[in-house]
PDB file of C-alpha atoms in Angstrom:
ATOM      1  CA  UNK A   1       0.000   0.000   0.000  1.00  0.00           C
ATOM      2  CA  UNK A   2       1.385   3.419  -0.957  1.00  0.00           C
ATOM      3  CA  UNK A   3       1.522   6.306   1.503  1.00  0.00           C
ATOM      4  CA  UNK A   4      -1.291   7.983  -0.444  1.00  0.00           C
ATOM      5  CA  UNK A   5      -3.472   4.874  -0.154  1.00  0.00           C
ATOM      6  CA  UNK A   6      -2.797   4.742   3.588  1.00  0.00           C
ATOM      7  CA  UNK A   7      -3.678   8.420   4.032  1.00  0.00           C
ATOM      8  CA  UNK A   8      -6.898   7.976   2.069  1.00  0.00           C
ATOM      9  CA  UNK A   9      -7.898   4.940   4.139  1.00  0.00           C
ATOM     10  CA  UNK A  10      -7.182   6.814   7.364  1.00  0.00           C
ATOM     11  CA  UNK A  11      -9.129   9.815   6.076  1.00  0.00           C
ATOM     12  CA  UNK A  12     -12.218   7.743   5.323  1.00  0.00           C
ATOM     13  CA  UNK A  13     -12.102   6.270   8.828  1.00  0.00           C
ATOM     14  CA  UNK A  14     -11.865   9.744  10.385  1.00  0.00           C
ATOM     15  CA  UNK A  15     -14.701  11.088   8.263  1.00  0.00           C
ATOM     16  CA  UNK A  16     -17.012   8.247   9.268  1.00  0.00           C
ATOM     17  CA  UNK A  17     -16.491   9.123  12.937  1.00  0.00           C
ATOM     18  CA  UNK A  18     -16.775  12.875  12.442  1.00  0.00           C
ATOM     19  CA  UNK A  19     -20.065  12.443  10.593  1.00  0.00           C
ATOM     20  CA  UNK A  20     -21.442  10.691  13.668  1.00  0.00           C
ATOM     21  CA  UNK A  21     -20.060  13.293  16.050  1.00  0.00           C
ATOM     22  CA  UNK A  22     -21.104  16.374  14.053  1.00  0.00           C
ATOM     23  CA  UNK A  23     -23.731  15.982  11.316  1.00  0.00           C
ATOM     24  CA  UNK A  24     -23.777  18.395   8.371  1.00  0.00           C
ATOM     25  CA  UNK A  25     -26.829  20.162   9.808  1.00  0.00           C
ATOM     26  CA  UNK A  26     -24.809  21.000  12.917  1.00  0.00           C
ATOM     27  CA  UNK A  27     -21.962  22.353  10.791  1.00  0.00           C
ATOM     28  CA  UNK A  28     -24.408  24.636   8.993  1.00  0.00           C
ATOM     29  CA  UNK A  29     -25.316  26.320  12.283  1.00  0.00           C
ATOM     30  CA  UNK A  30     -21.783  27.524  12.941  1.00  0.00           C
ATOM     31  CA  UNK A  31     -21.224  31.281  12.457  1.00  0.00           C
ATOM     32  CA  UNK A  32     -18.454  30.967   9.866  1.00  0.00           C
ATOM     33  CA  UNK A  33     -20.707  28.748   7.773  1.00  0.00           C
ATOM     34  CA  UNK A  34     -23.921  30.697   8.095  1.00  0.00           C
ATOM     35  CA  UNK A  35     -22.797  34.323   8.282  1.00  0.00           C
ATOM     36  CA  UNK A  36     -19.594  34.661   6.264  1.00  0.00           C
ATOM     37  CA  UNK A  37     -19.111  35.207   2.529  1.00  0.00           C
ATOM     38  CA  UNK A  38     -15.979  33.341   1.352  1.00  0.00           C
ATOM     39  CA  UNK A  39     -13.154  35.295  -0.278  1.00  0.00           C
ATOM     40  CA  UNK A  40     -12.047  34.584  -3.855  1.00  0.00           C
ATOM     41  CA  UNK A  41      -8.829  32.622  -4.237  1.00  0.00           C
ATOM     42  CA  UNK A  42      -9.010  33.031  -8.011  1.00  0.00           C
ATOM     43  CA  UNK A  43      -9.083  36.820  -7.780  1.00  0.00           C
ATOM     44  CA  UNK A  44      -6.305  36.866  -5.176  1.00  0.00           C
ATOM     45  CA  UNK A  45      -3.983  35.021  -7.576  1.00  0.00           C
ATOM     46  CA  UNK A  46      -4.725  37.244 -10.579  1.00  0.00           C
ATOM     47  CA  UNK A  47      -1.651  39.460 -10.259  1.00  0.00           C
ATOM     48  CA  UNK A  48       0.712  40.762 -12.927  1.00  0.00           C
ATOM     49  CA  UNK A  49       3.688  39.113 -11.196  1.00  0.00           C
ATOM     50  CA  UNK A  50       4.032  35.825  -9.353  1.00  0.00           C
ATOM     51  CA  UNK A  51       1.433  35.189  -6.663  1.00  0.00           C
ATOM     52  CA  UNK A  52       2.307  33.331  -3.460  1.00  0.00           C
ATOM     53  CA  UNK A  53       0.232  30.791  -1.556  1.00  0.00           C
ATOM     54  CA  UNK A  54       2.134  30.437   1.725  1.00  0.00           C
ATOM     55  CA  UNK A  55       1.524  27.226   3.635  1.00  0.00           C
ATOM     56  CA  UNK A  56       1.051  26.525   7.331  1.00  0.00           C
ATOM     57  CA  UNK A  57       2.322  22.986   7.863  1.00  0.00           C
ATOM     58  CA  UNK A  58       3.849  21.287  10.893  1.00  0.00           C
ATOM     59  CA  UNK A  59       4.925  17.934   9.445  1.00  0.00           C
ATOM     60  CA  UNK A  60       4.830  15.628   6.428  1.00  0.00           C
ATOM     61  CA  UNK A  61       5.145  11.847   5.940  1.00  0.00           C
ATOM     62  CA  UNK A  62       8.432  12.194   4.036  1.00  0.00           C
ATOM     63  CA  UNK A  63      10.147  14.806   6.251  1.00  0.00           C
ATOM     64  CA  UNK A  64       8.624  14.205   9.691  1.00  0.00           C
ATOM     65  CA  UNK A  65       8.246  17.269  11.905  1.00  0.00           C
ATOM     66  CA  UNK A  66       9.252  20.342   9.912  1.00  0.00           C
ATOM     67  CA  UNK A  67       8.547  22.964  12.552  1.00  0.00           C
ATOM     68  CA  UNK A  68       8.472  22.014  16.226  1.00  0.00           C
ATOM     69  CA  UNK A  69       7.680  25.572  17.377  1.00  0.00           C
ATOM     70  CA  UNK A  70       4.365  25.493  15.574  1.00  0.00           C
ATOM     71  CA  UNK A  71       1.975  28.366  16.226  1.00  0.00           C
ATOM     72  CA  UNK A  72      -0.425  28.363  13.277  1.00  0.00           C
ATOM     73  CA  UNK A  73      -2.241  31.641  13.903  1.00  0.00           C
ATOM     74  CA  UNK A  74       1.019  33.510  14.483  1.00  0.00           C
ATOM     75  CA  UNK A  75       2.557  32.055  11.322  1.00  0.00           C
ATOM     76  CA  UNK A  76      -0.508  33.003   9.288  1.00  0.00           C
ATOM     77  CA  UNK A  77      -0.431  36.534  10.682  1.00  0.00           C
ATOM     78  CA  UNK A  78       3.183  36.820   9.557  1.00  0.00           C
ATOM     79  CA  UNK A  79       2.236  35.679   6.068  1.00  0.00           C
ATOM     80  CA  UNK A  80      -0.600  38.208   5.913  1.00  0.00           C
ATOM     81  CA  UNK A  81       1.656  41.018   7.156  1.00  0.00           C
ATOM     82  CA  UNK A  82       4.151  40.185   4.412  1.00  0.00           C
ATOM     83  CA  UNK A  83       1.495  40.243   1.666  1.00  0.00           C
ATOM     84  CA  UNK A  84       0.855  36.582   0.963  1.00  0.00           C
ATOM     85  CA  UNK A  85      -1.839  36.386  -1.689  1.00  0.00           C
ATOM     86  CA  UNK A  86      -3.372  33.329  -0.003  1.00  0.00           C
ATOM     87  CA  UNK A  87      -2.613  30.938   2.852  1.00  0.00           C
ATOM     88  CA  UNK A  88      -2.765  27.144   2.641  1.00  0.00           C
ATOM     89  CA  UNK A  89      -3.531  25.290   5.870  1.00  0.00           C
ATOM     90  CA  UNK A  90      -2.813  21.570   6.309  1.00  0.00           C
ATOM     91  CA  UNK A  91      -5.733  20.057   8.194  1.00  0.00           C
ATOM     92  CA  UNK A  92      -4.910  16.322   7.870  1.00  0.00           C
ATOM     93  CA  UNK A  93      -4.194  15.098  11.446  1.00  0.00           C
ATOM     94  CA  UNK A  94      -2.613  11.658  11.246  1.00  0.00           C
ATOM     95  CA  UNK A  95       0.214  12.114   8.760  1.00  0.00           C
ATOM     96  CA  UNK A  96       0.679  15.913   8.686  1.00  0.00           C
ATOM     97  CA  UNK A  97      -0.245  16.755  12.298  1.00  0.00           C
ATOM     98  CA  UNK A  98      -2.795  19.296  11.093  1.00  0.00           C
ATOM     99  CA  UNK A  99      -6.303  20.017  12.320  1.00  0.00           C
ATOM    100  CA  UNK A 100      -9.504  21.844  11.496  1.00  0.00           C
ATOM    101  CA  UNK A 101      -8.994  23.788  14.715  1.00  0.00           C
ATOM    102  CA  UNK A 102      -5.824  25.268  13.217  1.00  0.00           C
ATOM    103  CA  UNK A 103      -7.899  26.584  10.330  1.00  0.00           C
ATOM    104  CA  UNK A 104     -10.455  28.084  12.708  1.00  0.00           C
ATOM    105  CA  UNK A 105      -7.713  29.780  14.768  1.00  0.00           C
ATOM    106  CA  UNK A 106      -6.147  31.225  11.642  1.00  0.00           C
ATOM    107  CA  UNK A 107      -9.488  32.483  10.364  1.00  0.00           C
ATOM    108  CA  UNK A 108     -10.071  34.257  13.667  1.00  0.00           C
ATOM    109  CA  UNK A 109      -6.771  36.125  13.285  1.00  0.00           C
ATOM    110  CA  UNK A 110      -6.600  36.592   9.494  1.00  0.00           C
ATOM    111  CA  UNK A 111      -9.807  37.861   7.952  1.00  0.00           C
ATOM    112  CA  UNK A 112      -8.771  39.443   4.648  1.00  0.00           C
ATOM    113  CA  UNK A 113      -6.592  36.767   2.997  1.00  0.00           C
ATOM    114  CA  UNK A 114      -8.130  33.696   1.295  1.00  0.00           C
ATOM    115  CA  UNK A 115      -7.566  30.421   3.164  1.00  0.00           C
ATOM    116  CA  UNK A 116      -7.155  27.126   1.313  1.00  0.00           C
ATOM    117  CA  UNK A 117      -7.991  23.931   3.168  1.00  0.00           C
ATOM    118  CA  UNK A 118      -5.289  21.473   2.135  1.00  0.00           C
ATOM    119  CA  UNK A 119      -6.376  17.949   2.916  1.00  0.00           C
ATOM    120  CA  UNK A 120      -7.304  14.679   1.254  1.00  0.00           C
ATOM    121  CA  UNK A 121     -10.896  15.413   0.342  1.00  0.00           C
ATOM    122  CA  UNK A 122     -12.856  12.350  -0.685  1.00  0.00           C
ATOM    123  CA  UNK A 123     -16.304  13.097   0.748  1.00  0.00           C
ATOM    124  CA  UNK A 124     -18.749  15.995   0.439  1.00  0.00           C
ATOM    125  CA  UNK A 125     -18.852  16.161   4.234  1.00  0.00           C
ATOM    126  CA  UNK A 126     -15.332  17.634   4.183  1.00  0.00           C
ATOM    127  CA  UNK A 127     -16.547  20.527   2.045  1.00  0.00           C
ATOM    128  CA  UNK A 128     -19.088  21.448   4.696  1.00  0.00           C
ATOM    129  CA  UNK A 129     -16.387  21.161   7.351  1.00  0.00           C
ATOM    130  CA  UNK A 130     -14.228  23.551   5.354  1.00  0.00           C
ATOM    131  CA  UNK A 131     -17.022  26.096   5.131  1.00  0.00           C
ATOM    132  CA  UNK A 132     -17.715  25.758   8.873  1.00  0.00           C
ATOM    133  CA  UNK A 133     -14.123  26.600   9.893  1.00  0.00           C
ATOM    134  CA  UNK A 134     -13.751  29.592   7.590  1.00  0.00           C
ATOM    135  CA  UNK A 135     -12.019  28.189   4.524  1.00  0.00           C
ATOM    136  CA  UNK A 136     -12.466  30.007   1.236  1.00  0.00           C
ATOM    137  CA  UNK A 137     -11.190  27.210  -1.004  1.00  0.00           C
ATOM    138  CA  UNK A 138     -10.314  23.523  -0.907  1.00  0.00           C
ATOM    139  CA  UNK A 139      -7.692  21.312  -2.525  1.00  0.00           C
ATOM    140  CA  UNK A 140      -8.992  18.466  -4.678  1.00  0.00           C
ATOM    141  CA  UNK A 141      -6.333  15.880  -5.573  1.00  0.00           C
ATOM    142  CA  UNK A 142      -7.030  14.312  -8.965  1.00  0.00           C
ATOM    143  CA  UNK A 143      -4.761  11.345  -8.157  1.00  0.00           C
ATOM    144  CA  UNK A 144      -7.045  10.431  -5.239  1.00  0.00           C
ATOM    145  CA  UNK A 145     -10.352  10.704  -7.097  1.00  0.00           C
ATOM    146  CA  UNK A 146     -12.140   9.284 -10.109  1.00  0.00           C
ATOM    147  CA  UNK A 147     -13.218  11.695 -12.830  1.00  0.00           C
ATOM    148  CA  UNK A 148     -16.795  11.503 -11.537  1.00  0.00           C
ATOM    149  CA  UNK A 149     -15.825  12.110  -7.926  1.00  0.00           C
ATOM    150  CA  UNK A 150     -13.661  15.066  -8.903  1.00  0.00           C
ATOM    151  CA  UNK A 151     -16.439  16.624 -10.959  1.00  0.00           C
ATOM    152  CA  UNK A 152     -19.090  16.146  -8.260  1.00  0.00           C
ATOM    153  CA  UNK A 153     -16.929  17.445  -5.409  1.00  0.00           C
ATOM    154  CA  UNK A 154     -15.922  20.479  -7.455  1.00  0.00           C
ATOM    155  CA  UNK A 155     -19.555  21.196  -8.308  1.00  0.00           C
ATOM    156  CA  UNK A 156     -20.715  20.908  -4.703  1.00  0.00           C
ATOM    157  CA  UNK A 157     -17.861  23.068  -3.431  1.00  0.00           C
ATOM    158  CA  UNK A 158     -18.893  25.742  -5.916  1.00  0.00           C
ATOM    159  CA  UNK A 159     -22.488  25.546  -4.703  1.00  0.00           C
ATOM    160  CA  UNK A 160     -21.208  26.124  -1.162  1.00  0.00           C
ATOM    161  CA  UNK A 161     -19.288  29.219  -2.253  1.00  0.00           C
ATOM    162  CA  UNK A 162     -15.894  27.506  -2.036  1.00  0.00           C
ATOM    163  CA  UNK A 163     -13.390  27.657  -4.864  1.00  0.00           C
ATOM    164  CA  UNK A 164     -11.163  24.702  -5.730  1.00  0.00           C
ATOM    165  CA  UNK A 165      -7.508  24.230  -6.467  1.00  0.00           C
ATOM    166  CA  UNK A 166      -7.348  20.960  -8.392  1.00  0.00           C
ATOM    167  CA  UNK A 167      -3.984  19.228  -8.012  1.00  0.00           C
ATOM    168  CA  UNK A 168      -2.377  16.854 -10.508  1.00  0.00           C
ATOM    169  CA  UNK A 169       0.812  14.791 -10.394  1.00  0.00           C
ATOM    170  CA  UNK A 170       0.791  12.919 -13.712  1.00  0.00           C
ATOM    171  CA  UNK A 171      -0.523  13.142 -17.248  1.00  0.00           C
ATOM    172  CA  UNK A 172      -3.059  10.458 -16.298  1.00  0.00           C
ATOM    173  CA  UNK A 173      -4.433  12.905 -13.725  1.00  0.00           C
ATOM    174  CA  UNK A 174      -5.068  15.477 -16.450  1.00  0.00           C
ATOM    175  CA  UNK A 175      -7.378  13.010 -18.199  1.00  0.00           C
ATOM    176  CA  UNK A 176      -9.658  13.004 -15.118  1.00  0.00           C
ATOM    177  CA  UNK A 177     -10.145  16.777 -15.144  1.00  0.00           C
ATOM    178  CA  UNK A 178     -12.977  18.653 -16.860  1.00  0.00           C
ATOM    179  CA  UNK A 179     -11.177  21.814 -17.927  1.00  0.00           C
ATOM    180  CA  UNK A 180     -14.477  23.498 -18.724  1.00  0.00           C
ATOM    181  CA  UNK A 181     -15.292  23.254 -15.009  1.00  0.00           C
ATOM    182  CA  UNK A 182     -12.104  24.225 -13.190  1.00  0.00           C
ATOM    183  CA  UNK A 183     -10.462  27.630 -12.770  1.00  0.00           C
ATOM    184  CA  UNK A 184      -7.241  26.696 -10.968  1.00  0.00           C
ATOM    185  CA  UNK A 185      -4.854  23.806 -11.530  1.00  0.00           C
ATOM    186  CA  UNK A 186      -1.861  22.987  -9.359  1.00  0.00           C
ATOM    187  CA  UNK A 187       0.846  20.730 -10.723  1.00  0.00           C
ATOM    188  CA  UNK A 188       2.851  19.034  -7.984  1.00  0.00           C
ATOM    189  CA  UNK A 189       6.533  18.872  -8.874  1.00  0.00           C
ATOM    190  CA  UNK A 190       7.134  15.905  -6.546  1.00  0.00           C
ATOM    191  CA  UNK A 191       6.992  12.289  -7.715  1.00  0.00           C
ATOM    192  CA  UNK A 192       4.721  10.422  -5.287  1.00  0.00           C
ATOM    193  CA  UNK A 193       6.786   7.235  -5.576  1.00  0.00           C
ATOM    194  CA  UNK A 194      10.338   8.587  -5.290  1.00  0.00           C
ATOM    195  CA  UNK A 195       9.622  12.023  -3.738  1.00  0.00           C
ATOM    196  CA  UNK A 196      12.061  13.512  -6.270  1.00  0.00           C
ATOM    197  CA  UNK A 197      11.292  17.024  -7.518  1.00  0.00           C
ATOM    198  CA  UNK A 198      11.306  17.779 -11.260  1.00  0.00           C
ATOM    199  CA  UNK A 199      10.256  21.257 -12.377  1.00  0.00           C
ATOM    200  CA  UNK A 200      10.557  20.262 -16.043  1.00  0.00           C
ATOM    201  CA  UNK A 201       7.989  17.503 -15.584  1.00  0.00           C
ATOM    202  CA  UNK A 202       5.429  19.973 -14.261  1.00  0.00           C
ATOM    203  CA  UNK A 203       6.170  22.417 -17.074  1.00  0.00           C
ATOM    204  CA  UNK A 204       5.602  19.649 -19.621  1.00  0.00           C
ATOM    205  CA  UNK A 205       2.260  18.939 -17.974  1.00  0.00           C
ATOM    206  CA  UNK A 206       1.243  22.595 -17.959  1.00  0.00           C
ATOM    207  CA  UNK A 207       1.877  22.665 -21.720  1.00  0.00           C
ATOM    208  CA  UNK A 208      -1.153  20.366 -22.066  1.00  0.00           C
ATOM    209  CA  UNK A 209      -3.449  22.623 -20.006  1.00  0.00           C
ATOM    210  CA  UNK A 210      -5.846  25.148 -21.605  1.00  0.00           C
ATOM    211  CA  UNK A 211      -4.668  28.735 -21.296  1.00  0.00           C
ATOM    212  CA  UNK A 212      -7.769  29.975 -19.444  1.00  0.00           C
ATOM    213  CA  UNK A 213      -6.926  27.854 -16.389  1.00  0.00           C
ATOM    214  CA  UNK A 214      -4.905  29.525 -13.609  1.00  0.00           C
ATOM    215  CA  UNK A 215      -1.581  27.741 -13.021  1.00  0.00           C
ATOM    216  CA  UNK A 216      -0.031  26.976  -9.634  1.00  0.00           C
ATOM    217  CA  UNK A 217       3.315  25.223  -9.169  1.00  0.00           C
ATOM    218  CA  UNK A 218       3.640  23.179  -5.970  1.00  0.00           C
ATOM    219  CA  UNK A 219       6.377  21.419  -3.952  1.00  0.00           C
ATOM    220  CA  UNK A 220      10.127  21.687  -3.767  1.00  0.00           C
ATOM    221  CA  UNK A 221      10.292  25.435  -4.401  1.00  0.00           C
ATOM    222  CA  UNK A 222      12.856  27.492  -2.522  1.00  0.00           C
ATOM    223  CA  UNK A 223      15.174  29.386  -4.849  1.00  0.00           C
ATOM    224  CA  UNK A 224      14.354  32.655  -6.656  1.00  0.00           C
ATOM    225  CA  UNK A 225      15.854  31.580  -9.985  1.00  0.00           C
ATOM    226  CA  UNK A 226      13.307  28.767 -10.237  1.00  0.00           C
ATOM    227  CA  UNK A 227      10.455  31.161  -9.487  1.00  0.00           C
ATOM    228  CA  UNK A 228      11.599  33.477 -12.280  1.00  0.00           C
ATOM    229  CA  UNK A 229      11.775  30.541 -14.647  1.00  0.00           C
ATOM    230  CA  UNK A 230       8.270  29.439 -13.709  1.00  0.00           C
ATOM    231  CA  UNK A 231       6.824  32.918 -14.191  1.00  0.00           C
ATOM    232  CA  UNK A 232       8.478  33.199 -17.593  1.00  0.00           C
ATOM    233  CA  UNK A 233       6.813  29.897 -18.487  1.00  0.00           C
ATOM    234  CA  UNK A 234       3.390  31.357 -17.718  1.00  0.00           C
ATOM    235  CA  UNK A 235       2.873  30.065 -14.169  1.00  0.00           C
ATOM    236  CA  UNK A 236       0.582  32.392 -12.191  1.00  0.00           C
ATOM    237  CA  UNK A 237       1.348  31.289  -8.644  1.00  0.00           C
ATOM    238  CA  UNK A 238       3.440  29.083  -6.405  1.00  0.00           C
ATOM    239  CA  UNK A 239       2.480  27.166  -3.260  1.00  0.00           C
ATOM    240  CA  UNK A 240       5.392  27.024  -0.817  1.00  0.00           C
ATOM    241  CA  UNK A 241       5.398  25.418   2.605  1.00  0.00           C
ATOM    242  CA  UNK A 242       8.544  23.660   3.811  1.00  0.00           C
ATOM    243  CA  UNK A 243      10.955  26.469   2.826  1.00  0.00           C
ATOM    244  CA  UNK A 244       8.994  28.978   4.881  1.00  0.00           C
ATOM    245  CA  UNK A 245       8.292  26.592   7.760  1.00  0.00           C
ATOM    246  CA  UNK A 246      11.999  25.980   8.298  1.00  0.00           C
ATOM    247  CA  UNK A 247      12.732  29.715   8.501  1.00  0.00           C
ATOM    248  CA  UNK A 248      12.946  31.477  11.866  1.00  0.00           C
ATOM    249  CA  UNK A 249      10.452  34.058  10.596  1.00  0.00           C
ATOM    250  CA  UNK A 250       8.216  32.590   7.862  1.00  0.00           C
ATOM    251  CA  UNK A 251       6.769  35.946   6.827  1.00  0.00           C
ATOM    252  CA  UNK A 252      10.204  37.478   6.341  1.00  0.00           C
ATOM    253  CA  UNK A 253      11.269  34.409   4.359  1.00  0.00           C
ATOM    254  CA  UNK A 254       8.311  35.031   2.049  1.00  0.00           C
ATOM    255  CA  UNK A 255       9.298  38.666   1.514  1.00  0.00           C
ATOM    256  CA  UNK A 256      12.948  37.767   0.960  1.00  0.00           C
ATOM    257  CA  UNK A 257      12.161  35.114  -1.649  1.00  0.00           C
ATOM    258  CA  UNK A 258       9.743  37.406  -3.487  1.00  0.00           C
ATOM    259  CA  UNK A 259      12.203  40.323  -3.486  1.00  0.00           C
ATOM    260  CA  UNK A 260      15.081  38.152  -4.702  1.00  0.00           C
ATOM    261  CA  UNK A 261      12.952  36.796  -7.558  1.00  0.00           C
ATOM    262  CA  UNK A 262      11.889  40.311  -8.548  1.00  0.00           C
ATOM    263  CA  UNK A 263      15.499  41.500  -8.541  1.00  0.00           C
ATOM    264  CA  UNK A 264      16.567  38.627 -10.807  1.00  0.00           C
ATOM    265  CA  UNK A 265      13.676  39.217 -13.209  1.00  0.00           C
ATOM    266  CA  UNK A 266      14.460  42.941 -13.357  1.00  0.00           C
ATOM    267  CA  UNK A 267      18.149  42.282 -14.019  1.00  0.00           C
ATOM    268  CA  UNK A 268      17.264  39.966 -16.873  1.00  0.00           C
ATOM    269  CA  UNK A 269      15.141  42.676 -18.491  1.00  0.00           C
ATOM    270  CA  UNK A 270      17.917  45.288 -18.415  1.00  0.00           C
TER     271      UNK A 270
END
C-alpha cells in the first residue's frame, strides 16, 4: 500500500467518525458557515507578477516534523503582514499533524486573505467542514479521485461558495479533469513514488493545459531563480510550505524570496 493509499484509508475512517459526532446540519449552524461570505482565491492570484500561496504545515510523511515551534495563527499573521496572496492550511491530522482547529484559529486572526484547506478530500462532508471553519477554497487531488468524484466534489464546493484548487501529479491525472469546469490547476513537482522534484515535468504537464486555467506550481520550491523561470513559463502562482516553515520568521522568508525573484527578473530585463 502506498503512503497515499494509507492516508486515504485513514481519512475515510476519520470522516465516518466525524459524521457521527457532528452531522452536516450542525456544521451549517456555525457562524463561519452561516454568516460569512468566502473570499475569492481566483481573484487573489490574478496578479501581474508571481502570486504566493504560503503554507502553514507542521509535518509531512516524508520529512517528519518540519517545525516544532508550531503556532499556526502567528505564522498566518506573519504571512498576511508580508502580503501573501493566499494561505494554505494543512488540516490532515494523522500524517501531517494538522487540524480543522488550526484553520479556525487562523481564520479568527486573518480575515482578509483567502484560506485554502489542504487535505485529502474524498467526501462531500469535508466541504461542509471547510465552510464551517472559515475556509475560502479547498484542494482536490485528482490522483485520489475518479473523474466523476472530482467533478461532483468540485460542483458541490462551488455551490457552497468555495473555490477549488485541483492538483495533478501525472498526465493520467489530467485526463480526469474537466477543464471546462475548473479555474485553478496545481501541478505538484514531486513524484509520489520517489519524492524527487522535477520542475521540467510539471512544465511539460502545464503545456497540455488550456490557457484559461490559472496555473499553480507546488512542492520543492525554494530558490528565486526557479520562481523566475516558472513565471516566464506562464505560471501564475506558487504554493510554498517547507521552505517557509523551516525559517525562523516565515513571513520574512516570504518577503525575501519574493524580493530576490523580482530583482533577478528585473536584471534579466535590463
